[in-house]
GROMACS .gro file of N, CA and C in nm:
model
  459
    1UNK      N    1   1.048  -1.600  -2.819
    1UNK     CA    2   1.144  -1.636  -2.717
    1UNK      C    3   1.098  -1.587  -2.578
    2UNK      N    4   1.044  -1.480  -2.589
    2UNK     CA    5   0.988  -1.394  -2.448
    2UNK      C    6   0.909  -1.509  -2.375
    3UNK      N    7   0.766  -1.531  -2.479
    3UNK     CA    8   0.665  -1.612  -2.427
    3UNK      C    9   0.763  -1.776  -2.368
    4UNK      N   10   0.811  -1.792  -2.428
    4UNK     CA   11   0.847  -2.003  -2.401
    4UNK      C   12   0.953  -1.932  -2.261
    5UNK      N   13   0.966  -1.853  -2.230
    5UNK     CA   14   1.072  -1.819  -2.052
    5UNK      C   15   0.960  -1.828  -2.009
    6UNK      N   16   0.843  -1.694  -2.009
    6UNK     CA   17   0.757  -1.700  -1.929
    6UNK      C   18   0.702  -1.862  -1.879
    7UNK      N   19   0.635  -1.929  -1.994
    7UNK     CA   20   0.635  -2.094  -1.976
    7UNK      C   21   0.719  -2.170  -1.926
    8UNK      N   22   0.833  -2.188  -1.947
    8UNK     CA   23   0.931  -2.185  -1.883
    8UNK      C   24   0.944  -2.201  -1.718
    9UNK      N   25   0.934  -2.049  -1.720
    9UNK     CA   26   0.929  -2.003  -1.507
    9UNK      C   27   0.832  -2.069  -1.435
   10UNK      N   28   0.726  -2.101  -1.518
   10UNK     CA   29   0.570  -2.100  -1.499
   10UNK      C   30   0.519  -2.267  -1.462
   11UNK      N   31   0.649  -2.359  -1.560
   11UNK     CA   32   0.638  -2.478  -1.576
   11UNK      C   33   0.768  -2.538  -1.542
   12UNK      N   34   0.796  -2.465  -1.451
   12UNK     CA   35   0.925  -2.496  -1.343
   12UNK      C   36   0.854  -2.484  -1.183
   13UNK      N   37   0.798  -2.363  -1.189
   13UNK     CA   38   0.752  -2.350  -1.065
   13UNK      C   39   0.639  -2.441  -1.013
   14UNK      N   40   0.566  -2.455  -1.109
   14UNK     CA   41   0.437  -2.591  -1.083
   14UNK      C   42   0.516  -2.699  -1.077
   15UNK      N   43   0.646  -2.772  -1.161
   15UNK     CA   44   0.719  -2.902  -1.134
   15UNK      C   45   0.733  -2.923  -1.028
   16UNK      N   46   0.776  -2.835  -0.901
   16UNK     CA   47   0.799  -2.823  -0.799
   16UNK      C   48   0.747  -2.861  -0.679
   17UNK      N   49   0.602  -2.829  -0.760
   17UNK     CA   50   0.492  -2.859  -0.586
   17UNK      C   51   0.415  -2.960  -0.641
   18UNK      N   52   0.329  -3.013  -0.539
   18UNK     CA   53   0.193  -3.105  -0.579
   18UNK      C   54   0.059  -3.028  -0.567
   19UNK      N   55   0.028  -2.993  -0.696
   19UNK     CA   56  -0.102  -2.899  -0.743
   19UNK      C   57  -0.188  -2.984  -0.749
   20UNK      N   58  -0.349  -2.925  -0.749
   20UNK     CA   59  -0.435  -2.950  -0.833
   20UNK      C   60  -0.564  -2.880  -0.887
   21UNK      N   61  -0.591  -2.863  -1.001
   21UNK     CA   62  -0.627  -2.750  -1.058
   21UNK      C   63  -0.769  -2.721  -1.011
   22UNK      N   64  -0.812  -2.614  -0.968
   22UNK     CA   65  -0.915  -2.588  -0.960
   22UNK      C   66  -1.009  -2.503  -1.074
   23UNK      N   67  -1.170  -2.452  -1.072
   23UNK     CA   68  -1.211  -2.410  -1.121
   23UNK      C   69  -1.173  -2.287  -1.108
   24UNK      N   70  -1.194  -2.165  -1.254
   24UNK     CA   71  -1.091  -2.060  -1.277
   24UNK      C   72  -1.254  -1.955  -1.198
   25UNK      N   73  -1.279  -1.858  -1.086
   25UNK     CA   74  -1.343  -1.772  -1.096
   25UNK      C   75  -1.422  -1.715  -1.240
   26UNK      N   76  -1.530  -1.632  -1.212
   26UNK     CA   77  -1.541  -1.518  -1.305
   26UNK      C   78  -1.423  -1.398  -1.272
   27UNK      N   79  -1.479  -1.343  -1.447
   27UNK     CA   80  -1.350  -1.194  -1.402
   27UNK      C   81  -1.434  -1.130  -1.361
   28UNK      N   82  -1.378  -1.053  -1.277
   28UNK     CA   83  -1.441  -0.894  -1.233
   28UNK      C   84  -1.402  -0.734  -1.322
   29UNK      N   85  -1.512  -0.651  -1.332
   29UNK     CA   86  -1.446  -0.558  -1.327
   29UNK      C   87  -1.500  -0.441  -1.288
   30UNK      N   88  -1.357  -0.344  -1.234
   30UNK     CA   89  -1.416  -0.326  -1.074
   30UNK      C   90  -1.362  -0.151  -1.123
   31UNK      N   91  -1.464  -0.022  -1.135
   31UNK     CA   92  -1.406   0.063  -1.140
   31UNK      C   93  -1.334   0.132  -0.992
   32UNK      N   94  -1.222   0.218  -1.070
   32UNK     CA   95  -1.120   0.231  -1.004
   32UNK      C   96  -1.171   0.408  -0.969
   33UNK      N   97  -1.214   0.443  -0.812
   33UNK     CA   98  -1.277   0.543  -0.800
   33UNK      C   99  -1.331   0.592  -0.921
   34UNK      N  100  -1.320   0.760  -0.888
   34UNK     CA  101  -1.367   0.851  -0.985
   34UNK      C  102  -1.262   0.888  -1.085
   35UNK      N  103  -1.127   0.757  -1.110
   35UNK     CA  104  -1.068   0.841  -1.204
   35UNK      C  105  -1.100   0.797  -1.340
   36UNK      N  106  -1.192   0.737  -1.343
   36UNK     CA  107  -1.264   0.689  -1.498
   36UNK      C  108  -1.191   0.600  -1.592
   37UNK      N  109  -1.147   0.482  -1.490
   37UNK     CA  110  -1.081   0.364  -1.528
   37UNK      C  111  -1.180   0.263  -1.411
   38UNK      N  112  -1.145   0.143  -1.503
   38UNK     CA  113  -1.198   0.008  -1.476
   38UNK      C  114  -1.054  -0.056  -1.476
   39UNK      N  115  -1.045  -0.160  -1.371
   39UNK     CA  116  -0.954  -0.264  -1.349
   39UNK      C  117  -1.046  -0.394  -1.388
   40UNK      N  118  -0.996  -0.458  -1.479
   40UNK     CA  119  -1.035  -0.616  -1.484
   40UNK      C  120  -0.958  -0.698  -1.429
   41UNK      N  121  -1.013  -0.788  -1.314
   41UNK     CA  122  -0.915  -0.842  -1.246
   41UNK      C  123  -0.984  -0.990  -1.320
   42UNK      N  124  -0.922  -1.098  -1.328
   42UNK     CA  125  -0.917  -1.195  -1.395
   42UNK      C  126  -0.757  -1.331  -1.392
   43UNK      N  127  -0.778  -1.394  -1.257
   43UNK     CA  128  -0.682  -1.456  -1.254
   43UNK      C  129  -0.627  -1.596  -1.338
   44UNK      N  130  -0.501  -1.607  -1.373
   44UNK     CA  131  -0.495  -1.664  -1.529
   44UNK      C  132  -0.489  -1.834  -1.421
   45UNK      N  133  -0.442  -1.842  -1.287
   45UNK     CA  134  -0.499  -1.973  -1.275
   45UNK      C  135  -0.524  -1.985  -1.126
   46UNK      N  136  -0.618  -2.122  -1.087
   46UNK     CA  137  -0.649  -2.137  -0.951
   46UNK      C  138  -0.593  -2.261  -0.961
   47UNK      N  139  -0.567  -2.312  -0.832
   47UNK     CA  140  -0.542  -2.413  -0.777
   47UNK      C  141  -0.544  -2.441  -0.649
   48UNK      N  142  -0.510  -2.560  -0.608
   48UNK     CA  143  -0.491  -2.622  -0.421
   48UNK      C  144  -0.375  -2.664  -0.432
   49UNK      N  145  -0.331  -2.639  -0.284
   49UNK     CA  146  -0.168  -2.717  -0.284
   49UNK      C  147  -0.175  -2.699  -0.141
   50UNK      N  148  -0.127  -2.780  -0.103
   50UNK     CA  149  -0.128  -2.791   0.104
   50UNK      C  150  -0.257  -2.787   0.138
   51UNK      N  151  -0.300  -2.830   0.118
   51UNK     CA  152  -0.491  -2.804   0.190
   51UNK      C  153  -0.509  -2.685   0.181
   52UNK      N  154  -0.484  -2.586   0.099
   52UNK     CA  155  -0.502  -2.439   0.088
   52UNK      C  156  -0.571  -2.412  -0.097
   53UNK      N  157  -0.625  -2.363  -0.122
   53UNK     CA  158  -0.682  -2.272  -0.229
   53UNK      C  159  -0.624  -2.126  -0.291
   54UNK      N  160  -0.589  -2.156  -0.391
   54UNK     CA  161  -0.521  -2.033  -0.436
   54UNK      C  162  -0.573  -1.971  -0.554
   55UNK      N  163  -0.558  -1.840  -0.597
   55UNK     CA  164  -0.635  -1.769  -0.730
   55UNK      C  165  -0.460  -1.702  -0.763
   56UNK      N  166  -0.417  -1.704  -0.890
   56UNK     CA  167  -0.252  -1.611  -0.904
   56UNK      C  168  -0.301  -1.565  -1.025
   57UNK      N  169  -0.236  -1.451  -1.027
   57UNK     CA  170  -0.238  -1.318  -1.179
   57UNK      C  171  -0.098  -1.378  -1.199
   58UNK      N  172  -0.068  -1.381  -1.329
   58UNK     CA  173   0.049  -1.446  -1.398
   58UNK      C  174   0.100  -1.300  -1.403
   59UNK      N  175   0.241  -1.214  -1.385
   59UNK     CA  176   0.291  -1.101  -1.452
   59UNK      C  177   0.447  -1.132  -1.500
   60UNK      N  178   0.358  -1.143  -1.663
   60UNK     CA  179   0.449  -1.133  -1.767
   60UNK      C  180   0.525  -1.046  -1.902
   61UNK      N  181   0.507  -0.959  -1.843
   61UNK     CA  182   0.606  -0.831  -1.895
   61UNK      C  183   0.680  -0.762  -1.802
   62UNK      N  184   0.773  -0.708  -1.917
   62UNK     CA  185   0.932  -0.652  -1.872
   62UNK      C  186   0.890  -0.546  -1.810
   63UNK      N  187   0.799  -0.433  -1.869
   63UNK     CA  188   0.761  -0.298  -1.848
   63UNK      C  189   0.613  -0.224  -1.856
   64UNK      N  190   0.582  -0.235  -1.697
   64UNK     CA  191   0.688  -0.185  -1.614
   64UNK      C  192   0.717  -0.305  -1.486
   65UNK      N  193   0.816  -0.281  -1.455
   65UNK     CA  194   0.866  -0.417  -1.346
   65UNK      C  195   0.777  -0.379  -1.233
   66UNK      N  196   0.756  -0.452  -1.179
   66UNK     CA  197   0.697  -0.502  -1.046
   66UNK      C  198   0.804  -0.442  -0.913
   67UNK      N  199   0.742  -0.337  -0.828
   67UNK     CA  200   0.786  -0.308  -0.704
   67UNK      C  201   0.757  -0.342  -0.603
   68UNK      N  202   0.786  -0.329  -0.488
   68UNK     CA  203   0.694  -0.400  -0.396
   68UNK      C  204   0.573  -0.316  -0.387
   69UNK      N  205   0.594  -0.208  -0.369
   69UNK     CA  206   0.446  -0.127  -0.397
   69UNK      C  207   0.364  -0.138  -0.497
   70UNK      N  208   0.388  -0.153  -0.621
   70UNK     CA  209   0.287  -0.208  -0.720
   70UNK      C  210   0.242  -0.341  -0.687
   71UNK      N  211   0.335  -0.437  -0.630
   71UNK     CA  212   0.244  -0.537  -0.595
   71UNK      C  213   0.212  -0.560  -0.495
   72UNK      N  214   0.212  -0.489  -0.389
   72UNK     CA  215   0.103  -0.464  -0.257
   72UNK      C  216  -0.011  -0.416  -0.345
   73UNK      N  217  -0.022  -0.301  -0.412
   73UNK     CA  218  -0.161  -0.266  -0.419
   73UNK      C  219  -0.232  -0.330  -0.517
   74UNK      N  220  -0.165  -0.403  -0.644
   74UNK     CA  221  -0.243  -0.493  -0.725
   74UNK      C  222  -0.269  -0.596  -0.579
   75UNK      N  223  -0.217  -0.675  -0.548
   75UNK     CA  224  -0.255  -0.797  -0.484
   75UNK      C  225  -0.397  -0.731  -0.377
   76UNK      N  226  -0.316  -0.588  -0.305
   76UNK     CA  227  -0.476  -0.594  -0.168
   76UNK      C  228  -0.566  -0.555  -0.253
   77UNK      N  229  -0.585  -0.487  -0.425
   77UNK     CA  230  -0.695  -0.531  -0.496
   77UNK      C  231  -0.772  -0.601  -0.490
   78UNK      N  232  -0.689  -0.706  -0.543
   78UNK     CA  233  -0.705  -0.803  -0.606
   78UNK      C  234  -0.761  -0.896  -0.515
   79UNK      N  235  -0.730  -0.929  -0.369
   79UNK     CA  236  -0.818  -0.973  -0.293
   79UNK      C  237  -0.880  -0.931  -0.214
   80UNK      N  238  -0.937  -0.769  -0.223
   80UNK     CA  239  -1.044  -0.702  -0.187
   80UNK      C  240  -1.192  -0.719  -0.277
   81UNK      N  241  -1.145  -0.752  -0.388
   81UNK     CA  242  -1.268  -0.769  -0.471
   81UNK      C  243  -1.341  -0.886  -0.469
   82UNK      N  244  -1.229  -0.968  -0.497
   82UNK     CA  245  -1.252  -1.138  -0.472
   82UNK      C  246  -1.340  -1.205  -0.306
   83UNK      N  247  -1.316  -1.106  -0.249
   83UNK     CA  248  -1.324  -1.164  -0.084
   83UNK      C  249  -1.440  -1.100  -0.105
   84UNK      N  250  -1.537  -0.995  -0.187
   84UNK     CA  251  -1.615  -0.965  -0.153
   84UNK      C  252  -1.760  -1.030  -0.266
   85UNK      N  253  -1.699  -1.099  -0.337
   85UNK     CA  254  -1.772  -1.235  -0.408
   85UNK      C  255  -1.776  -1.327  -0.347
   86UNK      N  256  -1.694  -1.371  -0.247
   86UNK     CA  257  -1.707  -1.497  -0.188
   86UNK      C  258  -1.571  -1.567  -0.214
   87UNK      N  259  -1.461  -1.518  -0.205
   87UNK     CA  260  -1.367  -1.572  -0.220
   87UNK      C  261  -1.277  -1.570  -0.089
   88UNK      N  262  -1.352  -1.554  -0.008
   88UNK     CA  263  -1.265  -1.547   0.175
   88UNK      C  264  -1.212  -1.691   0.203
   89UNK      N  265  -1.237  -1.782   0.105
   89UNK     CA  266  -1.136  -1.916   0.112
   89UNK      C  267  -0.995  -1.910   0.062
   90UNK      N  268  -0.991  -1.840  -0.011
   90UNK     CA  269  -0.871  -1.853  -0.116
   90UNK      C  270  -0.756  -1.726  -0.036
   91UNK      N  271  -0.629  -1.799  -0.096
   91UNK     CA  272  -0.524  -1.723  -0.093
   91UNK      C  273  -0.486  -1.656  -0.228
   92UNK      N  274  -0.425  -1.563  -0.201
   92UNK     CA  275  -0.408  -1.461  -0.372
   92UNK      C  276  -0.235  -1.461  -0.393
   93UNK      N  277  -0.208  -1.437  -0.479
   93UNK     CA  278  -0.079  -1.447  -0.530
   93UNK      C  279  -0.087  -1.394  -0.661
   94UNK      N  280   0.074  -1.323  -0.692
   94UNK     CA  281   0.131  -1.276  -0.822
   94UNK      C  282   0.244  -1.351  -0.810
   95UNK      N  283   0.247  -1.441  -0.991
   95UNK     CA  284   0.397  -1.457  -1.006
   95UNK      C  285   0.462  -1.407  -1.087
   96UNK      N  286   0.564  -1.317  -1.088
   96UNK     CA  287   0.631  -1.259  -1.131
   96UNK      C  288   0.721  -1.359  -1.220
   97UNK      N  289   0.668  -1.371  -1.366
   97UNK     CA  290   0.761  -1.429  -1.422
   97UNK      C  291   0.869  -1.376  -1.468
   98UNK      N  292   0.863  -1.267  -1.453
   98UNK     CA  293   1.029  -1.200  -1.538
   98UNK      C  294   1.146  -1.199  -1.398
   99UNK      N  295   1.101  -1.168  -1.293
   99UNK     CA  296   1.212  -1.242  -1.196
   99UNK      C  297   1.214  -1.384  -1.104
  100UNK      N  298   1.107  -1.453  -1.185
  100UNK     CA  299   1.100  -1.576  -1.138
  100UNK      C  300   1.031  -1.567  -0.996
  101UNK      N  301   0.926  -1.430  -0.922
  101UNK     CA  302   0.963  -1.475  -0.782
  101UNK      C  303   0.796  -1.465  -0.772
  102UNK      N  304   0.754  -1.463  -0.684
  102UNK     CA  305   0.556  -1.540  -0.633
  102UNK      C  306   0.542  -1.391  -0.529
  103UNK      N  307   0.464  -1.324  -0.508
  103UNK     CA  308   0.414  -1.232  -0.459
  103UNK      C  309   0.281  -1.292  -0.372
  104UNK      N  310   0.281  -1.291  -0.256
  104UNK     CA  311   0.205  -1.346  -0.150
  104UNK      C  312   0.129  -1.261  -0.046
  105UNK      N  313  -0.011  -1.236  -0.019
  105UNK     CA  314  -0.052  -1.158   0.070
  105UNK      C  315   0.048  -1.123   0.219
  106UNK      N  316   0.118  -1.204   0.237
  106UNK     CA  317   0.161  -1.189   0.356
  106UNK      C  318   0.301  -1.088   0.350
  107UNK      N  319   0.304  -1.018   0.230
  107UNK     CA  320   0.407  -0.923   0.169
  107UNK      C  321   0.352  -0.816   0.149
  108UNK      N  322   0.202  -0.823   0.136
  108UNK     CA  323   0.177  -0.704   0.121
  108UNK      C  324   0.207  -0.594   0.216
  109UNK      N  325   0.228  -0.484   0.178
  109UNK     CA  326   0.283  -0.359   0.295
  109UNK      C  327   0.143  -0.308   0.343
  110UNK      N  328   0.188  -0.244   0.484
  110UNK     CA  329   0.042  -0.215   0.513
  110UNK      C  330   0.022  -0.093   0.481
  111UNK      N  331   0.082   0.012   0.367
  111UNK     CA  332   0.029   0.107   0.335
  111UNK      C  333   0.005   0.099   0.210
  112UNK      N  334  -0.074  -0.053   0.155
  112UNK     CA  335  -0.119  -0.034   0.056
  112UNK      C  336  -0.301   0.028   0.026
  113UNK      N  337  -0.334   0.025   0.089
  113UNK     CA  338  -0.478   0.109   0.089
  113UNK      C  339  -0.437   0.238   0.080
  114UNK      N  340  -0.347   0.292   0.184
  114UNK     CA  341  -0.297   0.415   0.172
  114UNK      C  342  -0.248   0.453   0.038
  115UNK      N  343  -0.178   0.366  -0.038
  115UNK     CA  344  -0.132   0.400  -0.189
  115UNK      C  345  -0.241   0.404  -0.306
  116UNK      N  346  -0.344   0.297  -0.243
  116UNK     CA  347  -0.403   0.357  -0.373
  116UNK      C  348  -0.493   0.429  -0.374
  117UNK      N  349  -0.555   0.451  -0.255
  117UNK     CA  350  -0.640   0.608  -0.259
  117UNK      C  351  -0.573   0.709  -0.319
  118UNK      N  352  -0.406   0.750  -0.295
  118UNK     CA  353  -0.356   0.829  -0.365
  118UNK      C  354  -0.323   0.799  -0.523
  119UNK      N  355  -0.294   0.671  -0.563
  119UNK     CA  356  -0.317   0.686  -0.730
  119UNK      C  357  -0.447   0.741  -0.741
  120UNK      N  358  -0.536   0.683  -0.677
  120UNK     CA  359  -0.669   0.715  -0.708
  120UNK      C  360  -0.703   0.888  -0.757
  121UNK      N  361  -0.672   0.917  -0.607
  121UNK     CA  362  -0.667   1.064  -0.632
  121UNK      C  363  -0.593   1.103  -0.783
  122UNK      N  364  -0.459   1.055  -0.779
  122UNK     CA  365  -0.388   1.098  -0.889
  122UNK      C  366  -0.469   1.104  -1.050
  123UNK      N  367  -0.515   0.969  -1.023
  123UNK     CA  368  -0.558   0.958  -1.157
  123UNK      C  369  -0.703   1.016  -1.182
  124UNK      N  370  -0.778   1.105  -1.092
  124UNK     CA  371  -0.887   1.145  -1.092
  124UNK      C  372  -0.870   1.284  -1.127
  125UNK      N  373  -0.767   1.346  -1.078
  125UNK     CA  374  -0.735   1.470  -1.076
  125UNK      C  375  -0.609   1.485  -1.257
  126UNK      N  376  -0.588   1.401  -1.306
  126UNK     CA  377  -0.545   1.430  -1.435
  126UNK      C  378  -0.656   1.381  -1.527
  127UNK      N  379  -0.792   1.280  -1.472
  127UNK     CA  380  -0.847   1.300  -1.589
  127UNK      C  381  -0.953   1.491  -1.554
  128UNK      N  382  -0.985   1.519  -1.463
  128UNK     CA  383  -1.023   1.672  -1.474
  128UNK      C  384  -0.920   1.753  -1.551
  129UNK      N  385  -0.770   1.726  -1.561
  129UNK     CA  386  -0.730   1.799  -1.657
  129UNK      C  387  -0.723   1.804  -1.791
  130UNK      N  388  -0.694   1.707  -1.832
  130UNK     CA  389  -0.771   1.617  -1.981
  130UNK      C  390  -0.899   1.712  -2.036
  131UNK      N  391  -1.009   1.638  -1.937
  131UNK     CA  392  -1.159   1.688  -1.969
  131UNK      C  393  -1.159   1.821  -1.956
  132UNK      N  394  -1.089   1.845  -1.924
  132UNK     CA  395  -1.199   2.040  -1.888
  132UNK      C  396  -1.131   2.120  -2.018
  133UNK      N  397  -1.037   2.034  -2.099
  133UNK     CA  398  -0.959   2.125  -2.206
  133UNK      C  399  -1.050   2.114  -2.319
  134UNK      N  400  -1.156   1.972  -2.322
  134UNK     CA  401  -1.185   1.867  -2.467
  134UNK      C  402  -1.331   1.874  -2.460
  135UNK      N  403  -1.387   1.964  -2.333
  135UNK     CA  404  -1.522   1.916  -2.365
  135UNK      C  405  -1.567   1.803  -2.327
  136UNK      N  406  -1.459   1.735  -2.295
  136UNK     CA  407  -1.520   1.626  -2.239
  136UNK      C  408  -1.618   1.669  -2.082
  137UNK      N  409  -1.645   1.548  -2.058
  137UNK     CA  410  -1.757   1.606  -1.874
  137UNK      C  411  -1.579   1.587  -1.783
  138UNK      N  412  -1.663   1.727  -1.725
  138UNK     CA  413  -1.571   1.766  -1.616
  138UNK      C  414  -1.533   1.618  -1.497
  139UNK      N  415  -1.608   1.554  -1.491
  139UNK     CA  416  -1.577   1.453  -1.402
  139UNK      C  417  -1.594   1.326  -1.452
  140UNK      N  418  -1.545   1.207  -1.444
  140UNK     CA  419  -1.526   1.064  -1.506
  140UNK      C  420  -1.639   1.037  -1.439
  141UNK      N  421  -1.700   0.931  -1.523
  141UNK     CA  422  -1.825   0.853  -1.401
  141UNK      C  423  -1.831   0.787  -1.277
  142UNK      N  424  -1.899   0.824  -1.186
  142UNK     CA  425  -1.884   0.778  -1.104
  142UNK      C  426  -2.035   0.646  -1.081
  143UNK      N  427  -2.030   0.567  -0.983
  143UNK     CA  428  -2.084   0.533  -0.934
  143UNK      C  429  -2.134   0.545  -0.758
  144UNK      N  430  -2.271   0.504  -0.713
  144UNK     CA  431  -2.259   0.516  -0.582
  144UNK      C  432  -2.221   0.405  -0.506
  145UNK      N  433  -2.235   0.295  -0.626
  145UNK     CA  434  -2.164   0.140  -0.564
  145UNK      C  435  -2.031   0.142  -0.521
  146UNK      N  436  -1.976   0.206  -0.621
  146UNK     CA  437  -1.812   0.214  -0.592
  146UNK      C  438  -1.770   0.258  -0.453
  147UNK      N  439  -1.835   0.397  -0.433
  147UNK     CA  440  -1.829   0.483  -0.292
  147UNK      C  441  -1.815   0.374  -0.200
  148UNK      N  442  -1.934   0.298  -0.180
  148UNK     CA  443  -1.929   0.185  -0.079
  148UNK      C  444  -1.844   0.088  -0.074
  149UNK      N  445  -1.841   0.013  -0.198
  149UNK     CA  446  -1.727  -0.038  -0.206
  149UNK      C  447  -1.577  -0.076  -0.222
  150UNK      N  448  -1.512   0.046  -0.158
  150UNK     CA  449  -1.379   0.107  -0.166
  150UNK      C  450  -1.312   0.026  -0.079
  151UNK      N  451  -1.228  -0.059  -0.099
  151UNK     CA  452  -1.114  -0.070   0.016
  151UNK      C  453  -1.060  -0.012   0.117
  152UNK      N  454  -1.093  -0.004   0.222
  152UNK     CA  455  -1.062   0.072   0.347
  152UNK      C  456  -1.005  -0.066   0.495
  153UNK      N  457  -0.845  -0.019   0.492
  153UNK     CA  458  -0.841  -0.098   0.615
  153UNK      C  459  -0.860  -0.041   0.741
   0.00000   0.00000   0.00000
């Protein structure tokens, strides 16, 4: 029942406009600083509509809901990575199928860089607490690619 709403929202909201489908990107995946996570970003569809180009992450679960701050910083992700493949044509979007509503760059807050350096931090500084109990290595892997390629507005 969950899945046929999501379809549902999904195949209501496309009834609506005049689409047409484009080719789907590769996924990326893009580690997330030094806190020893990878984000796979992988958008479930592209399309054109108004003489414009679009890439959207479908979000279809209850939990955890979508804030505006979670989706400022998934989205300036999400087209920080993309824009740096060659995707500076496209517009990015989340649709939120559990409240029916479309998440649009032009929503994003501008302290989303600011937010996720601090998950970042966050989540770098609990995996040192983790590791330093288990033996594990004191620090998650890093890369020097990453360094450079950090989102900074």
């Amino acid at each position: 029942k969950y899945n046929e709403h999501v379809l549902t929202n999904l195949l209501k909201w496309v009834g609506r406009r005049t689409i047409s489908p484009r080719t789907q990107p590769n996924k990326l995946v893009v580690k997330f600083g030094n806190s020893g996570l990878k984000v796979r970003l992988n958008p479930e569809v592209a399309f054109a509509m108004g003489g414009h180009s679009y890439l959207m992450h479908i979000w279809a679960t209850n939990n955890p809901t979508l804030t505006e701050e979670t989706l400022s910083m998934g989205l300036y992700f999400f087209r920080h990575y993309y824009r740096k493949v060659g995707g500076n044509d496209v517009q990015f979007l989340i649709f939120d199928t559990v409240k029916d509503r479309i998440f649009a760059e032009f929503n994003v807050l501008d302290s989303a860089n600011d937010m996720l350096i601090e998950q970042r931090a966050i989540l770098s500084s609990m995996w040192s607490e983790i590791s330093s109990g288990t033996g594990a290595p004191s620090t998650p892997p890093t890369t020097s690619e990453y360094q450079e390629d950090q989102p900074h507005v």
